[in-house]
mmCIF file of C-alpha atoms in Angstrom:
data_model
loop_
_atom_site.group_PDB
_atom_site.id
_atom_site.type_symbol
_atom_site.label_atom_id
_atom_site.label_comp_id
_atom_site.label_asym_id
_atom_site.label_seq_id
_atom_site.Cartn_x
_atom_site.Cartn_y
_atom_site.Cartn_z
ATOM 1 C CA MET A 1 21.070 -4.782 0.061
ATOM 2 C CA PHE A 2 18.005 -2.643 -0.164
ATOM 3 C CA THR A 3 16.614 0.550 1.299
ATOM 4 C CA ILE A 4 13.509 0.707 3.491
ATOM 5 C CA ASP A 5 10.755 3.270 2.958
ATOM 6 C CA ALA A 6 9.052 3.702 6.308
ATOM 7 C CA HIS A 7 5.689 4.960 5.028
ATOM 8 C CA LEU A 8 4.007 4.373 1.676
ATOM 9 C CA ASP A 9 0.315 4.692 0.870
ATOM 10 C CA LEU A 10 0.398 2.057 -1.864
ATOM 11 C CA ALA A 11 -3.169 0.772 -1.503
ATOM 12 C CA THR A 12 -4.490 4.339 -1.397
ATOM 13 C CA ASN A 13 -2.760 5.012 -4.700
ATOM 14 C CA ALA A 14 -4.166 1.806 -6.163
ATOM 15 C CA ILE A 15 -7.681 1.748 -4.746
ATOM 16 C CA THR A 16 -8.622 5.335 -3.874
ATOM 17 C CA LEU A 17 -6.757 7.035 -6.714
ATOM 18 C CA ASN A 18 -7.292 4.199 -9.224
ATOM 19 C CA ARG A 19 -3.634 3.885 -10.154
ATOM 20 C CA ASP A 20 -2.159 0.658 -11.488
ATOM 21 C CA ILE A 21 1.121 0.979 -9.629
ATOM 22 C CA THR A 22 2.496 -2.148 -11.268
ATOM 23 C CA LYS A 23 3.091 0.200 -14.223
ATOM 24 C CA PRO A 24 5.954 2.712 -14.384
ATOM 25 C CA VAL A 25 5.273 6.190 -13.001
ATOM 26 C CA HIS A 26 5.558 7.861 -16.422
ATOM 27 C CA GLU A 27 2.710 5.653 -17.741
ATOM 28 C CA ILE A 28 0.497 6.431 -14.743
ATOM 29 C CA ARG A 29 1.103 10.169 -15.127
ATOM 30 C CA ALA A 30 0.421 10.108 -18.870
ATOM 31 C CA ARG A 31 -2.837 8.226 -18.372
ATOM 32 C CA GLU A 32 -4.071 10.649 -15.729
ATOM 33 C CA LYS A 33 -3.213 13.663 -17.871
ATOM 34 C CA GLN A 34 -4.940 12.079 -20.872
ATOM 35 C CA LEU A 35 -8.092 11.461 -18.829
ATOM 36 C CA ASN A 36 -7.909 15.037 -17.493
ATOM 37 C CA TRP A 37 -8.758 13.925 -13.969
ATOM 38 C CA THR A 38 -8.828 16.797 -11.481
ATOM 39 C CA ASP A 39 -10.187 15.153 -8.322
ATOM 40 C CA THR A 40 -6.907 15.526 -6.398
ATOM 41 C CA GLN A 41 -4.056 17.997 -6.635
ATOM 42 C CA ASP A 42 -1.466 15.399 -7.598
ATOM 43 C CA ARG A 43 -3.160 13.964 -10.692
ATOM 44 C CA GLY A 44 -0.547 13.509 -13.369
ATOM 45 C CA ASN A 45 2.216 13.982 -10.804
ATOM 46 C CA GLY A 46 2.222 10.687 -8.883
ATOM 47 C CA THR A 47 5.619 9.458 -7.767
ATOM 48 C CA VAL A 48 5.117 5.952 -6.387
ATOM 49 C CA ALA A 49 5.035 2.741 -8.380
ATOM 50 C CA LEU A 50 6.488 -0.709 -7.863
ATOM 51 C CA PRO A 51 8.903 -0.568 -10.827
ATOM 52 C CA GLU A 52 10.459 2.658 -9.496
ATOM 53 C CA LEU A 53 10.785 1.184 -6.017
ATOM 54 C CA ARG A 54 12.748 -1.702 -7.508
ATOM 55 C CA LYS A 55 14.927 0.633 -9.594
ATOM 56 C CA GLY A 56 15.735 2.562 -6.431
ATOM 57 C CA HIS A 57 16.617 -0.652 -4.571
ATOM 58 C CA ILE A 58 13.742 -0.092 -2.145
ATOM 59 C CA GLY A 59 12.974 -3.678 -1.242
ATOM 60 C CA LEU A 60 10.962 -3.137 1.928
ATOM 61 C CA VAL A 61 8.215 -0.661 2.749
ATOM 62 C CA VAL A 62 5.911 0.039 5.636
ATOM 63 C CA ALA A 63 2.677 -0.034 3.630
ATOM 64 C CA THR A 64 -0.449 1.604 4.937
ATOM 65 C CA ILE A 65 -4.131 1.007 5.116
ATOM 66 C CA ILE A 66 -5.858 4.395 5.339
ATOM 67 C CA SER A 67 -9.569 4.583 5.994
ATOM 68 C CA ARG A 68 -10.928 7.634 7.757
ATOM 69 C CA PHE A 69 -14.152 7.969 9.730
ATOM 70 C CA SER A 70 -15.762 11.405 9.621
ATOM 71 C CA ALA A 71 -19.256 11.520 11.061
ATOM 72 C CA SER A 72 -19.649 15.110 9.874
ATOM 73 C CA GLY A 73 -18.632 14.237 6.309
ATOM 74 C CA ASN A 74 -15.707 16.676 6.407
ATOM 75 C CA ALA A 75 -13.302 16.233 3.525
ATOM 76 C CA LEU A 76 -9.990 14.524 4.173
ATOM 77 C CA PRO A 77 -7.285 17.177 3.868
ATOM 78 C CA THR A 78 -4.943 15.510 1.377
ATOM 79 C CA LEU A 79 -7.422 13.672 -0.838
ATOM 80 C CA ASN A 80 -10.343 16.106 -0.941
ATOM 81 C CA LEU A 81 -12.580 13.101 -0.273
ATOM 82 C CA PRO A 82 -15.080 12.733 2.560
ATOM 83 C CA GLY A 83 -14.388 10.346 5.389
ATOM 84 C CA TRP A 84 -16.631 7.328 5.860
ATOM 85 C CA HIS A 85 -19.753 7.958 7.938
ATOM 86 C CA SER A 86 -19.240 4.997 10.263
ATOM 87 C CA PRO A 87 -16.350 2.951 11.629
ATOM 88 C CA ALA A 88 -17.942 -0.126 9.992
ATOM 89 C CA GLN A 89 -17.657 1.517 6.566
ATOM 90 C CA ALA A 90 -14.087 2.569 7.343
ATOM 91 C CA TYR A 91 -13.239 -1.009 8.319
ATOM 92 C CA ALA A 92 -14.780 -2.432 5.143
ATOM 93 C CA TYR A 93 -12.845 0.044 3.014
ATOM 94 C CA GLY A 94 -9.642 -0.867 4.854
ATOM 95 C CA GLN A 95 -10.346 -4.488 3.992
ATOM 96 C CA ALA A 96 -10.584 -3.509 0.318
ATOM 97 C CA GLN A 97 -7.100 -2.035 0.587
ATOM 98 C CA LEU A 98 -5.854 -5.177 2.312
ATOM 99 C CA ALA A 99 -7.381 -7.242 -0.510
ATOM 100 C CA TRP A 100 -5.289 -5.220 -2.974
ATOM 101 C CA TYR A 101 -2.097 -6.110 -1.060
ATOM 102 C CA ARG A 102 -3.150 -9.768 -1.168
ATOM 103 C CA VAL A 103 -3.617 -9.611 -4.946
ATOM 104 C CA MET A 104 -0.150 -8.068 -5.260
ATOM 105 C CA GLU A 105 1.178 -11.039 -3.269
ATOM 106 C CA ASP A 106 -0.656 -13.493 -5.531
ATOM 107 C CA LEU A 107 0.904 -11.814 -8.578
ATOM 108 C CA GLY A 108 4.400 -11.954 -7.065
ATOM 109 C CA GLU A 109 4.672 -8.155 -6.899
ATOM 110 C CA MET A 110 4.846 -7.960 -3.105
ATOM 111 C CA VAL A 111 5.420 -10.181 -0.077
ATOM 112 C CA GLN A 112 4.129 -9.507 3.427
ATOM 113 C CA ILE A 113 6.667 -9.460 6.242
ATOM 114 C CA THR A 114 5.140 -10.415 9.596
ATOM 115 C CA ASN A 115 8.073 -11.808 11.557
ATOM 116 C CA TRP A 116 11.854 -11.935 11.798
ATOM 117 C CA ARG A 117 12.194 -15.124 9.745
ATOM 118 C CA ALA A 118 10.194 -13.662 6.852
ATOM 119 C CA LEU A 119 12.397 -10.561 6.974
ATOM 120 C CA GLU A 120 15.582 -12.646 6.867
ATOM 121 C CA GLN A 121 14.255 -14.632 3.882
ATOM 122 C CA HIS A 122 13.309 -11.441 2.075
ATOM 123 C CA MET A 123 16.707 -9.876 2.733
ATOM 124 C CA ALA A 124 18.422 -12.997 1.389
ATOM 125 C CA LEU A 125 16.337 -12.794 -1.790
ATOM 126 C CA TRP A 126 17.296 -9.162 -2.317
ATOM 127 C CA GLU A 127 20.973 -9.945 -1.680
ATOM 128 C CA ASN A 128 20.858 -12.615 -4.411
ATOM 129 C CA ASN A 129 22.580 -10.961 -7.354
ATOM 130 C CA THR A 130 21.558 -13.702 -9.779
ATOM 131 C CA ILE A 131 17.989 -12.362 -9.709
ATOM 132 C CA ALA A 132 17.401 -8.964 -11.328
ATOM 133 C CA ASN A 133 15.781 -6.387 -9.053
ATOM 134 C CA GLU A 134 12.854 -5.961 -11.450
ATOM 135 C CA LYS A 135 11.925 -9.582 -10.720
ATOM 136 C CA LYS A 136 12.066 -9.260 -6.939
ATOM 137 C CA PRO A 137 8.920 -8.678 -4.878
ATOM 138 C CA ILE A 138 8.677 -5.606 -2.703
ATOM 139 C CA GLY A 139 8.421 -6.652 0.932
ATOM 140 C CA TYR A 140 5.865 -4.858 3.048
ATOM 141 C CA ILE A 141 5.111 -4.476 6.721
ATOM 142 C CA LEU A 142 1.415 -3.710 7.051
ATOM 143 C CA SER A 143 0.612 -0.482 8.871
ATOM 144 C CA LEU A 144 -2.637 1.179 9.850
ATOM 145 C CA GLU A 145 -2.673 4.948 9.462
ATOM 146 C CA GLY A 146 -5.126 6.095 12.080
ATOM 147 C CA ALA A 147 -7.396 3.894 14.170
ATOM 148 C CA ASP A 148 -10.621 4.974 12.484
ATOM 149 C CA SER A 149 -11.349 1.516 11.083
ATOM 150 C CA ILE A 150 -10.921 -0.312 14.396
ATOM 151 C CA ILE A 151 -14.544 -0.761 15.454
ATOM 152 C CA ASN A 152 -13.590 -2.384 18.775
ATOM 153 C CA PHE A 153 -10.658 -4.367 20.182
ATOM 154 C CA ASN A 154 -11.797 -7.539 18.397
ATOM 155 C CA TYR A 155 -11.112 -5.775 15.106
ATOM 156 C CA LEU A 156 -7.624 -4.875 16.254
ATOM 157 C CA HIS A 157 -7.008 -8.578 16.847
ATOM 158 C CA THR A 158 -8.435 -9.344 13.410
ATOM 159 C CA TYR A 159 -6.054 -6.849 11.831
ATOM 160 C CA TYR A 160 -3.159 -8.439 13.702
ATOM 161 C CA GLU A 161 -4.159 -11.885 12.411
ATOM 162 C CA GLN A 162 -4.163 -10.363 8.913
ATOM 163 C CA GLY A 163 -0.563 -9.244 9.393
ATOM 164 C CA LEU A 164 -0.844 -5.740 10.830
ATOM 165 C CA ARG A 165 2.419 -4.954 12.597
ATOM 166 C CA ALA A 166 2.593 -1.142 12.756
#
């Protein structure tokens, strides 16, 4: 069996913070310290990466798309980055994060869970002891943190068609 993590900002780590989270955490931290990046408070201290999720038997995550709209340009509290100046920009940036999840699927790193049958198949894969955990994809339920990138209800339907479930 596996554990579920109910909220992980994986695409934010990959796209916004430019972390290759297919690498182990210690490699990501070392790279950031070597580059002496200081744009966010957690540089060199990141804790999330796919190999560590597998080691911890975390086989399913609720994975977020985060894309803030801030007409005033106020900085986002946790990232010290400004929000997008329009919902259209926020939507486009959210789509970039979704594209990252799709690439992870193509590479076999992750698998999107959109219904009960997909969840049952994923659970069966993780219960298969003949496959090492480091070879198993991390399942993810796509979540939207904040509604800033929903331009109108048509975009909510688009997100749903793309697998948004939370």
